[in-house]
């Protein structure tokens, strides 16, 4: 077996790894590059391999940086099956359709400006029709913990990664001349003790593990401390007299935020008069979570069995239409606005930041990872002024960063999970250089063989 990373090598986004196993060539994820103004151009680049020669695709979960180039892969000739859990299939459909609509809207907006300037503009990487064709490649949903054949002498098993609803890590096996070789792909791992998602399960010993390293350089605060920090930030921000804007990922982070706000309401500690969820995609995904409550954290399930709602409470409003979204900005105080995107690099949150970021009585609470090159990262790093819709906007609102709410395992969680793989070689992906180097150092101290992946470089399992 041999692994060749073609994305998320030396960076966080664009996950795409080629695995050669038992005469087959399969992809683990096929994600979109995200972060800066070059993202669309990078996504439209030709694949570094022949899509017609790929036999199957395995999806770890439905975040866009793990599934966002599937329509391009199919358009360029991929005709094999796409393997995923039932929840990843359902949520992936929502996310890919939303991505195509957003790309079209942004292209239409930029096209008018380009035409006035006499400049040619490249179309979006793909359209809704490409998404629909790609969705036809999905095979039957794959259950957890049930080994399935990958042709002669090879098999694969999905395990629960605890990252988002439906997320999985993969264990591949190849049997050859009386021996068994195993390669494990972590995908994105969650961590223990979260409120909504279950804990990730531990992997089996293997020969090579391809591991994410997003937070490989630091620990998270305990979940309970992070929740209290979030609640205090909400109280402080509302007390300042303005609005609170929470850029939030539609998948997982929104559901965590809604659940925390619901707990505040139940405890009589909700200081805001209005809570808006301003993201049609996040609303749809929240409904998907509600339809799969048995796949969530067992502690939450026990509360739901007692008759509680998971994410709805008095005062929360779901804003579906553009008109609903615009109406939110009529309120100058007392509102909590949850909107995408989570890194503030697109979506409805940009409008709310433009209306509130320059006001010193408002606040912005970031509840997830902010990649290099994104608007969210610029604000977190202390920018005094940012550009939104071609306009310079001063950053006067108070900025909070609640790192402990991340859906990713921290350094300690990664080390514990990797320890279960025995003495397997470790190939690090999906992390910024600083995080990768820090995690690699800790692993080497423990006697592990570690390589930081390079894009296009092949690595044997042995």
Tab-separated table of C-alpha atoms in Angstrom:
chain	number	residue	atom	x	y	z
A	1	UNK	CA	0.000	0.000	0.000
A	2	UNK	CA	1.080	3.544	-0.727
A	3	UNK	CA	-0.348	6.987	0.177
A	4	UNK	CA	0.066	10.183	-1.856
A	5	UNK	CA	-1.409	13.402	-0.388
A	6	UNK	CA	-2.742	15.880	-2.961
A	7	UNK	CA	-4.247	18.356	-0.513
A	8	UNK	CA	-4.066	19.384	3.160
A	9	UNK	CA	-0.301	18.809	2.941
A	10	UNK	CA	1.362	21.653	4.804
A	11	UNK	CA	-2.012	23.402	5.104
A	12	UNK	CA	-5.430	22.816	6.629
A	13	UNK	CA	-7.838	22.744	3.674
A	14	UNK	CA	-8.210	20.779	0.449
A	15	UNK	CA	-8.024	17.278	1.964
A	16	UNK	CA	-7.371	14.696	-0.752
A	17	UNK	CA	-5.227	11.573	-0.372
A	18	UNK	CA	-4.639	8.832	-2.921
A	19	UNK	CA	-4.349	5.290	-1.542
A	20	UNK	CA	-3.050	2.482	-3.746
A	21	UNK	CA	-4.258	-0.834	-2.339
A	22	UNK	CA	-4.557	-4.320	-3.849
A	23	UNK	CA	-4.286	-2.996	-7.391
A	24	UNK	CA	-6.870	-0.276	-6.770
A	25	UNK	CA	-6.515	3.505	-6.630
A	26	UNK	CA	-8.907	5.148	-4.187
A	27	UNK	CA	-9.233	8.661	-2.792
A	28	UNK	CA	-9.791	9.547	0.827
A	29	UNK	CA	-11.701	12.846	0.570
A	30	UNK	CA	-11.740	15.318	-2.301
A	31	UNK	CA	-11.956	18.719	-0.647
A	32	UNK	CA	-12.106	22.362	-1.620
A	33	UNK	CA	-9.240	24.716	-0.881
A	34	UNK	CA	-10.379	27.583	1.330
A	35	UNK	CA	-8.836	30.665	2.845
A	36	UNK	CA	-8.010	33.502	0.454
A	37	UNK	CA	-8.852	35.055	-2.911
A	38	UNK	CA	-6.880	32.352	-4.762
A	39	UNK	CA	-9.108	29.542	-3.442
A	40	UNK	CA	-11.424	29.320	-6.451
A	41	UNK	CA	-8.478	29.372	-8.844
A	42	UNK	CA	-6.812	26.527	-6.932
A	43	UNK	CA	-10.021	24.509	-6.887
A	44	UNK	CA	-10.373	24.851	-10.659
A	45	UNK	CA	-6.829	23.587	-11.289
A	46	UNK	CA	-6.556	20.208	-13.038
A	47	UNK	CA	-6.173	17.232	-10.725
A	48	UNK	CA	-2.616	15.954	-10.354
A	49	UNK	CA	-3.929	12.454	-11.150
A	50	UNK	CA	-6.335	11.081	-13.727
A	51	UNK	CA	-9.885	11.073	-12.261
A	52	UNK	CA	-10.807	8.325	-14.749
A	53	UNK	CA	-8.252	6.077	-13.034
A	54	UNK	CA	-9.755	6.424	-9.545
A	55	UNK	CA	-11.747	3.347	-8.504
A	56	UNK	CA	-13.601	4.767	-5.474
A	57	UNK	CA	-13.792	7.735	-3.095
A	58	UNK	CA	-14.112	7.490	0.693
A	59	UNK	CA	-15.464	10.527	2.540
A	60	UNK	CA	-14.475	11.102	6.167
A	61	UNK	CA	-17.201	13.721	6.692
A	62	UNK	CA	-19.148	16.443	4.936
A	63	UNK	CA	-17.168	19.640	5.564
A	64	UNK	CA	-16.533	21.455	2.288
A	65	UNK	CA	-12.754	21.188	2.600
A	66	UNK	CA	-13.199	17.400	2.510
A	67	UNK	CA	-15.923	17.014	-0.173
A	68	UNK	CA	-15.964	20.278	-2.140
A	69	UNK	CA	-14.167	19.094	-5.312
A	70	UNK	CA	-16.305	15.991	-5.856
A	71	UNK	CA	-18.343	17.661	-8.634
A	72	UNK	CA	-15.112	18.474	-10.474
A	73	UNK	CA	-13.830	14.921	-10.017
A	74	UNK	CA	-16.972	13.470	-11.569
A	75	UNK	CA	-17.020	16.064	-14.348
A	76	UNK	CA	-13.436	15.085	-15.212
A	77	UNK	CA	-14.320	11.416	-15.594
A	78	UNK	CA	-14.559	9.660	-12.200
A	79	UNK	CA	-17.177	6.915	-12.458
A	80	UNK	CA	-16.639	4.851	-9.314
A	81	UNK	CA	-18.688	4.683	-6.098
A	82	UNK	CA	-18.492	7.269	-3.302
A	83	UNK	CA	-18.530	5.671	0.157
A	84	UNK	CA	-19.867	7.597	3.167
A	85	UNK	CA	-22.051	7.209	6.237
A	86	UNK	CA	-25.759	7.982	5.931
A	87	UNK	CA	-25.386	11.311	7.749
A	88	UNK	CA	-22.430	12.367	5.591
A	89	UNK	CA	-24.464	11.586	2.463
A	90	UNK	CA	-27.409	13.645	3.707
A	91	UNK	CA	-25.433	16.631	4.983
A	92	UNK	CA	-22.949	16.470	2.094
A	93	UNK	CA	-25.810	16.952	-0.359
A	94	UNK	CA	-26.891	20.092	1.500
A	95	UNK	CA	-23.353	21.491	1.673
A	96	UNK	CA	-22.481	20.863	-1.971
A	97	UNK	CA	-25.736	22.379	-3.222
A	98	UNK	CA	-25.193	25.403	-0.997
A	99	UNK	CA	-21.618	25.789	-2.240
A	100	UNK	CA	-22.769	25.797	-5.859
A	101	UNK	CA	-25.419	28.454	-5.113
A	102	UNK	CA	-22.942	30.639	-3.203
A	103	UNK	CA	-20.371	30.361	-5.995
A	104	UNK	CA	-22.993	31.397	-8.538
A	105	UNK	CA	-24.140	34.376	-6.461
A	106	UNK	CA	-20.582	35.588	-5.873
A	107	UNK	CA	-19.742	35.139	-9.547
A	108	UNK	CA	-22.821	37.117	-10.632
A	109	UNK	CA	-21.897	39.937	-8.230
A	110	UNK	CA	-18.257	40.056	-9.372
A	111	UNK	CA	-19.193	39.691	-13.038
A	112	UNK	CA	-21.083	42.987	-13.095
A	113	UNK	CA	-18.049	44.793	-11.694
A	114	UNK	CA	-15.684	43.005	-14.086
A	115	UNK	CA	-17.824	43.865	-17.101
A	116	UNK	CA	-17.838	47.545	-16.145
A	117	UNK	CA	-14.049	47.405	-15.992
A	118	UNK	CA	-13.733	45.458	-19.250
A	119	UNK	CA	-12.130	42.510	-17.461
A	120	UNK	CA	-12.735	38.809	-18.189
A	121	UNK	CA	-13.846	36.705	-15.225
A	122	UNK	CA	-13.468	32.956	-14.856
A	123	UNK	CA	-16.752	31.153	-14.044
A	124	UNK	CA	-17.176	29.215	-10.770
A	125	UNK	CA	-15.447	25.839	-10.489
A	126	UNK	CA	-18.802	24.085	-10.810
A	127	UNK	CA	-22.570	24.598	-10.916
A	128	UNK	CA	-25.666	22.964	-9.418
A	129	UNK	CA	-25.922	20.522	-12.336
A	130	UNK	CA	-22.405	19.249	-11.605
A	131	UNK	CA	-23.400	18.653	-7.974
A	132	UNK	CA	-26.493	16.671	-8.976
A	133	UNK	CA	-24.441	14.433	-11.254
A	134	UNK	CA	-21.854	13.877	-8.522
A	135	UNK	CA	-24.525	12.928	-5.991
A	136	UNK	CA	-25.530	10.041	-8.269
A	137	UNK	CA	-22.142	8.436	-7.554
A	138	UNK	CA	-22.931	7.873	-3.858
A	139	UNK	CA	-23.295	4.227	-2.992
A	140	UNK	CA	-25.393	2.758	-0.159
A	141	UNK	CA	-24.612	4.286	3.256
A	142	UNK	CA	-21.757	2.641	5.129
A	143	UNK	CA	-22.303	1.653	8.794
A	144	UNK	CA	-19.693	1.988	11.498
A	145	UNK	CA	-17.621	-0.984	12.667
A	146	UNK	CA	-18.581	-3.363	9.846
A	147	UNK	CA	-15.645	-4.487	7.660
A	148	UNK	CA	-16.529	-4.376	3.958
A	149	UNK	CA	-14.739	-5.835	0.951
A	150	UNK	CA	-12.711	-3.660	-1.380
A	151	UNK	CA	-12.237	-6.372	-3.922
A	152	UNK	CA	-9.861	-9.292	-3.703
A	153	UNK	CA	-7.581	-9.321	-0.638
A	154	UNK	CA	-8.612	-5.869	0.651
A	155	UNK	CA	-11.209	-4.458	3.031
A	156	UNK	CA	-12.129	-1.251	4.822
A	157	UNK	CA	-13.887	-0.323	8.056
A	158	UNK	CA	-15.525	2.970	9.071
A	159	UNK	CA	-15.061	4.037	12.717
A	160	UNK	CA	-16.742	6.907	14.533
A	161	UNK	CA	-14.403	9.932	14.579
A	162	UNK	CA	-16.621	12.043	16.876
A	163	UNK	CA	-15.904	15.185	14.829
A	164	UNK	CA	-19.296	16.031	13.308
A	165	UNK	CA	-22.478	14.075	12.672
A	166	UNK	CA	-21.573	11.110	10.454
A	167	UNK	CA	-17.815	11.632	10.632
A	168	UNK	CA	-15.539	8.612	10.307
A	169	UNK	CA	-11.943	7.512	10.252
A	170	UNK	CA	-10.969	4.611	8.033
A	171	UNK	CA	-8.993	1.423	8.575
A	172	UNK	CA	-7.838	-0.249	5.346
A	173	UNK	CA	-6.431	-3.793	5.235
A	174	UNK	CA	-4.586	-5.639	2.498
A	175	UNK	CA	-3.834	-9.360	2.795
A	176	UNK	CA	-0.818	-10.506	0.847
A	177	UNK	CA	1.288	-13.685	1.054
A	178	UNK	CA	0.003	-14.611	4.505
A	179	UNK	CA	0.486	-11.168	6.058
A	180	UNK	CA	-1.850	-8.266	6.717
A	181	UNK	CA	-0.926	-4.639	6.145
A	182	UNK	CA	-3.043	-1.848	7.638
A	183	UNK	CA	-3.295	1.883	6.868
A	184	UNK	CA	-5.498	4.200	8.944
A	185	UNK	CA	-6.755	7.647	7.920
A	186	UNK	CA	-7.854	9.807	10.855
A	187	UNK	CA	-9.956	12.262	8.876
A	188	UNK	CA	-10.800	15.021	11.354
A	189	UNK	CA	-10.993	13.790	14.946
A	190	UNK	CA	-13.216	15.105	17.709
A	191	UNK	CA	-12.342	14.974	21.372
A	192	UNK	CA	-13.779	13.645	24.588
A	193	UNK	CA	-16.444	15.203	26.755
A	194	UNK	CA	-18.281	17.375	24.242
A	195	UNK	CA	-21.929	18.269	24.772
A	196	UNK	CA	-23.421	17.233	21.413
A	197	UNK	CA	-21.080	14.795	19.663
A	198	UNK	CA	-19.984	11.403	21.051
A	199	UNK	CA	-16.367	10.709	21.906
A	200	UNK	CA	-14.177	9.377	19.063
A	201	UNK	CA	-13.404	5.675	19.280
A	202	UNK	CA	-9.797	4.516	19.397
A	203	UNK	CA	-8.142	2.929	16.345
A	204	UNK	CA	-6.482	-0.469	16.036
A	205	UNK	CA	-2.719	-0.957	15.660
A	206	UNK	CA	-1.579	-0.458	12.068
A	207	UNK	CA	1.481	0.012	9.861
A	208	UNK	CA	0.878	3.625	8.793
A	209	UNK	CA	-1.515	6.256	10.132
A	210	UNK	CA	-2.324	9.414	8.171
A	211	UNK	CA	-3.276	11.888	10.874
A	212	UNK	CA	-4.688	15.379	11.015
A	213	UNK	CA	-2.746	17.917	13.084
A	214	UNK	CA	-4.962	21.016	13.172
A	215	UNK	CA	-4.377	21.667	16.876
A	216	UNK	CA	-1.192	19.644	17.157
A	217	UNK	CA	0.623	22.476	18.921
A	218	UNK	CA	-1.679	23.124	21.882
A	219	UNK	CA	-4.299	21.789	24.263
A	220	UNK	CA	-7.888	22.990	24.407
A	221	UNK	CA	-9.466	24.236	27.574
A	222	UNK	CA	-11.763	21.663	29.180
A	223	UNK	CA	-15.195	21.652	27.540
A	224	UNK	CA	-16.933	22.878	30.689
A	225	UNK	CA	-14.517	25.794	31.016
A	226	UNK	CA	-15.002	26.691	27.352
A	227	UNK	CA	-18.772	26.611	27.719
A	228	UNK	CA	-18.582	28.921	30.743
A	229	UNK	CA	-16.168	31.199	28.858
A	230	UNK	CA	-18.640	31.339	25.973
A	231	UNK	CA	-21.539	32.114	28.303
A	232	UNK	CA	-19.570	34.877	30.025
A	233	UNK	CA	-18.605	36.364	26.661
A	234	UNK	CA	-22.294	36.445	25.708
A	235	UNK	CA	-23.226	38.179	28.960
A	236	UNK	CA	-20.393	40.714	28.714
A	237	UNK	CA	-21.087	41.418	25.064
A	238	UNK	CA	-24.823	41.967	25.507
A	239	UNK	CA	-24.145	44.178	28.536
A	240	UNK	CA	-22.151	46.509	26.290
A	241	UNK	CA	-25.426	47.508	24.666
A	242	UNK	CA	-24.893	46.431	21.083
A	243	UNK	CA	-25.280	43.224	19.118
A	244	UNK	CA	-23.246	40.021	19.226
A	245	UNK	CA	-22.149	38.445	15.929
A	246	UNK	CA	-21.050	34.792	15.980
A	247	UNK	CA	-19.484	33.579	12.721
A	248	UNK	CA	-20.265	29.898	12.831
A	249	UNK	CA	-19.779	26.822	10.698
A	250	UNK	CA	-23.146	25.485	9.580
A	251	UNK	CA	-22.123	21.941	10.468
A	252	UNK	CA	-21.514	21.087	14.137
A	253	UNK	CA	-20.470	24.479	15.524
A	254	UNK	CA	-23.899	26.009	15.002
A	255	UNK	CA	-25.508	23.093	16.796
A	256	UNK	CA	-23.071	23.457	19.722
A	257	UNK	CA	-23.759	27.202	19.962
A	258	UNK	CA	-27.530	26.697	19.876
A	259	UNK	CA	-27.278	24.028	22.560
A	260	UNK	CA	-25.172	26.280	24.823
A	261	UNK	CA	-27.584	29.179	24.357
A	262	UNK	CA	-30.483	26.854	25.130
A	263	UNK	CA	-28.760	25.831	28.376
A	264	UNK	CA	-28.369	29.510	29.265
A	265	UNK	CA	-32.072	30.077	28.605
A	266	UNK	CA	-33.030	27.071	30.753
A	267	UNK	CA	-30.882	28.433	33.596
A	268	UNK	CA	-32.504	31.874	33.301
A	269	UNK	CA	-29.166	33.415	32.266
A	270	UNK	CA	-29.973	34.460	28.701
A	271	UNK	CA	-29.329	38.231	28.529
A	272	UNK	CA	-30.331	38.789	24.892
A	273	UNK	CA	-33.839	39.551	23.716
A	274	UNK	CA	-33.393	37.909	20.318
A	275	UNK	CA	-31.278	35.068	18.930
A	276	UNK	CA	-31.126	34.781	15.138
A	277	UNK	CA	-29.835	31.769	13.241
A	278	UNK	CA	-29.206	33.437	9.890
A	279	UNK	CA	-28.107	30.591	7.645
A	280	UNK	CA	-30.448	28.451	5.537
A	281	UNK	CA	-27.738	25.799	5.360
A	282	UNK	CA	-27.246	25.735	9.145
A	283	UNK	CA	-31.005	25.522	9.621
A	284	UNK	CA	-31.212	22.499	7.290
A	285	UNK	CA	-28.269	20.796	8.977
A	286	UNK	CA	-29.776	21.442	12.413
A	287	UNK	CA	-32.913	19.659	11.222
A	288	UNK	CA	-30.704	16.791	10.031
A	289	UNK	CA	-29.199	16.573	13.516
A	290	UNK	CA	-32.701	16.478	14.990
A	291	UNK	CA	-33.587	13.561	12.712
A	292	UNK	CA	-30.539	11.584	13.925
A	293	UNK	CA	-30.554	12.281	17.641
A	294	UNK	CA	-29.576	8.678	18.472
A	295	UNK	CA	-26.174	9.301	16.862
A	296	UNK	CA	-25.387	12.142	19.266
A	297	UNK	CA	-23.758	12.156	22.691
A	298	UNK	CA	-25.415	9.649	25.034
A	299	UNK	CA	-25.709	12.287	27.788
A	300	UNK	CA	-27.651	14.535	25.426
A	301	UNK	CA	-29.807	11.628	24.279
A	302	UNK	CA	-30.763	10.949	27.899
A	303	UNK	CA	-31.992	14.542	28.260
A	304	UNK	CA	-33.927	14.275	25.017
A	305	UNK	CA	-35.579	11.077	26.275
A	306	UNK	CA	-36.826	13.158	29.189
A	307	UNK	CA	-38.769	15.327	26.741
A	308	UNK	CA	-36.343	18.186	26.112
A	309	UNK	CA	-35.699	19.817	22.750
A	310	UNK	CA	-32.120	19.779	21.478
A	311	UNK	CA	-31.747	23.164	19.814
A	312	UNK	CA	-35.021	25.121	19.954
A	313	UNK	CA	-35.979	27.522	22.748
A	314	UNK	CA	-38.122	30.670	23.093
A	315	UNK	CA	-36.504	33.693	21.528
A	316	UNK	CA	-34.557	31.893	18.801
A	317	UNK	CA	-35.606	32.737	15.244
A	318	UNK	CA	-34.554	30.885	12.092
A	319	UNK	CA	-33.956	33.329	9.220
A	320	UNK	CA	-34.548	31.544	5.930
A	321	UNK	CA	-34.961	34.286	3.349
A	322	UNK	CA	-32.759	37.177	2.252
A	323	UNK	CA	-35.477	39.528	3.491
A	324	UNK	CA	-35.359	37.917	6.938
A	325	UNK	CA	-31.585	38.362	6.964
A	326	UNK	CA	-31.728	42.030	6.033
A	327	UNK	CA	-34.367	42.701	8.674
A	328	UNK	CA	-31.977	41.573	11.416
A	329	UNK	CA	-29.800	44.630	10.872
A	330	UNK	CA	-32.660	46.927	11.857
A	331	UNK	CA	-31.923	45.923	15.445
A	332	UNK	CA	-29.074	47.964	16.899
A	333	UNK	CA	-28.909	46.222	20.269
A	334	UNK	CA	-29.882	43.157	22.242
A	335	UNK	CA	-29.426	40.598	19.456
A	336	UNK	CA	-27.247	37.514	19.090
A	337	UNK	CA	-26.673	36.777	15.395
A	338	UNK	CA	-25.323	33.352	14.387
A	339	UNK	CA	-24.392	33.326	10.708
A	340	UNK	CA	-22.034	31.638	8.265
A	341	UNK	CA	-19.397	31.323	7.265
A	342	UNK	CA	-17.378	30.247	10.281
A	343	UNK	CA	-14.161	31.895	9.023
A	344	UNK	CA	-16.044	34.983	7.793
A	345	UNK	CA	-14.788	34.401	4.255
A	346	UNK	CA	-18.247	34.519	2.683
A	347	UNK	CA	-21.952	34.192	3.409
A	348	UNK	CA	-24.443	36.282	5.352
A	349	UNK	CA	-22.119	36.956	8.272
A	350	UNK	CA	-20.275	39.498	6.105
A	351	UNK	CA	-23.346	41.752	6.074
A	352	UNK	CA	-23.666	41.552	9.853
A	353	UNK	CA	-19.977	42.277	10.345
A	354	UNK	CA	-20.241	45.300	8.069
A	355	UNK	CA	-23.136	46.606	10.167
A	356	UNK	CA	-21.635	45.862	13.593
A	357	UNK	CA	-17.853	45.520	13.440
A	358	UNK	CA	-17.195	49.274	13.530
A	359	UNK	CA	-19.404	49.837	16.616
A	360	UNK	CA	-17.517	49.773	19.923
A	361	UNK	CA	-20.572	48.559	21.848
A	362	UNK	CA	-20.851	45.410	19.718
A	363	UNK	CA	-18.923	42.157	19.900
A	364	UNK	CA	-17.771	39.324	17.654
A	365	UNK	CA	-17.323	35.857	19.135
A	366	UNK	CA	-15.275	33.364	17.123
A	367	UNK	CA	-15.984	29.770	18.066
A	368	UNK	CA	-13.797	27.860	15.623
A	369	UNK	CA	-10.504	27.613	13.792
A	370	UNK	CA	-9.604	30.598	11.592
A	371	UNK	CA	-7.355	29.594	8.686
A	372	UNK	CA	-4.583	31.804	7.382
A	373	UNK	CA	-5.824	34.240	4.745
A	374	UNK	CA	-9.425	34.440	5.974
A	375	UNK	CA	-11.217	37.543	7.204
A	376	UNK	CA	-11.806	35.816	10.521
A	377	UNK	CA	-8.080	35.210	10.988
A	378	UNK	CA	-7.339	38.886	10.227
A	379	UNK	CA	-9.823	40.040	12.873
A	380	UNK	CA	-8.574	37.535	15.462
A	381	UNK	CA	-4.982	38.603	14.785
A	382	UNK	CA	-5.866	42.204	15.654
A	383	UNK	CA	-6.454	43.979	12.350
A	384	UNK	CA	-7.514	47.590	12.927
A	385	UNK	CA	-9.380	47.722	9.622
A	386	UNK	CA	-10.705	45.065	7.237
A	387	UNK	CA	-12.234	45.148	3.776
A	388	UNK	CA	-15.794	43.890	3.355
A	389	UNK	CA	-17.643	44.151	0.037
A	390	UNK	CA	-15.020	46.563	-1.252
A	391	UNK	CA	-15.392	48.883	1.751
A	392	UNK	CA	-12.890	49.500	4.548
A	393	UNK	CA	-14.518	48.764	7.915
A	394	UNK	CA	-12.895	49.713	11.219
A	395	UNK	CA	-12.614	46.960	13.843
A	396	UNK	CA	-13.914	48.578	17.030
A	397	UNK	CA	-16.144	45.787	18.313
A	398	UNK	CA	-14.746	43.633	21.107
A	399	UNK	CA	-13.417	40.349	19.733
A	400	UNK	CA	-13.644	37.074	21.678
A	401	UNK	CA	-12.063	33.773	20.665
A	402	UNK	CA	-13.365	30.599	22.304
A	403	UNK	CA	-10.858	27.990	21.135
A	404	UNK	CA	-12.129	25.176	23.320
A	405	UNK	CA	-15.293	24.796	21.252
A	406	UNK	CA	-13.363	23.438	18.285
A	407	UNK	CA	-14.593	20.204	16.747
A	408	UNK	CA	-10.975	19.053	16.396
A	409	UNK	CA	-8.970	17.051	18.893
A	410	UNK	CA	-6.246	19.046	20.630
A	411	UNK	CA	-2.634	17.960	21.011
A	412	UNK	CA	-3.401	15.699	23.980
A	413	UNK	CA	-6.335	14.105	22.183
A	414	UNK	CA	-4.273	13.468	19.068
A	415	UNK	CA	-1.455	11.924	21.096
A	416	UNK	CA	-3.862	9.623	22.952
A	417	UNK	CA	-5.575	8.549	19.722
A	418	UNK	CA	-2.271	7.985	17.914
A	419	UNK	CA	-0.914	5.944	20.826
A	420	UNK	CA	-3.572	3.321	20.092
A	421	UNK	CA	-2.068	2.726	16.627
A	422	UNK	CA	0.944	1.028	18.228
A	423	UNK	CA	4.305	1.683	16.628
A	424	UNK	CA	2.831	2.677	13.251
A	425	UNK	CA	4.620	5.275	11.191
A	426	UNK	CA	2.812	8.625	11.311
A	427	UNK	CA	2.179	10.831	8.277
A	428	UNK	CA	0.954	14.280	9.362
A	429	UNK	CA	-1.515	16.232	7.211
A	430	UNK	CA	-4.250	18.856	7.691
A	431	UNK	CA	-2.356	21.391	9.780
A	432	UNK	CA	-0.385	24.594	9.544
A	433	UNK	CA	3.417	24.132	9.704
A	434	UNK	CA	3.686	25.267	13.329
A	435	UNK	CA	1.091	22.732	14.493
A	436	UNK	CA	2.627	19.908	12.484
A	437	UNK	CA	6.143	20.561	13.779
A	438	UNK	CA	4.961	20.689	17.384
A	439	UNK	CA	3.009	17.434	17.136
A	440	UNK	CA	5.857	15.757	15.254
A	441	UNK	CA	8.249	16.756	18.044
A	442	UNK	CA	6.051	15.229	20.747
A	443	UNK	CA	5.647	12.013	18.762
A	444	UNK	CA	9.367	11.704	18.115
A	445	UNK	CA	10.044	12.143	21.813
A	446	UNK	CA	7.835	9.069	22.302
A	447	UNK	CA	9.904	7.117	19.784
A	448	UNK	CA	7.478	7.324	16.860
A	449	UNK	CA	8.512	7.554	13.205
A	450	UNK	CA	6.963	10.768	11.900
A	451	UNK	CA	6.861	12.408	8.479
A	452	UNK	CA	5.260	15.732	7.624
A	453	UNK	CA	3.481	15.167	4.320
A	454	UNK	CA	4.466	16.956	1.139
A	455	UNK	CA	1.951	17.408	-1.629
A	456	UNK	CA	2.415	14.880	-4.429
A	457	UNK	CA	4.994	12.826	-2.528
A	458	UNK	CA	4.255	9.108	-2.151
A	459	UNK	CA	4.717	7.245	1.139
A	460	UNK	CA	4.743	3.423	1.454
A	461	UNK	CA	2.816	1.799	4.288
A	462	UNK	CA	5.754	-0.307	5.464
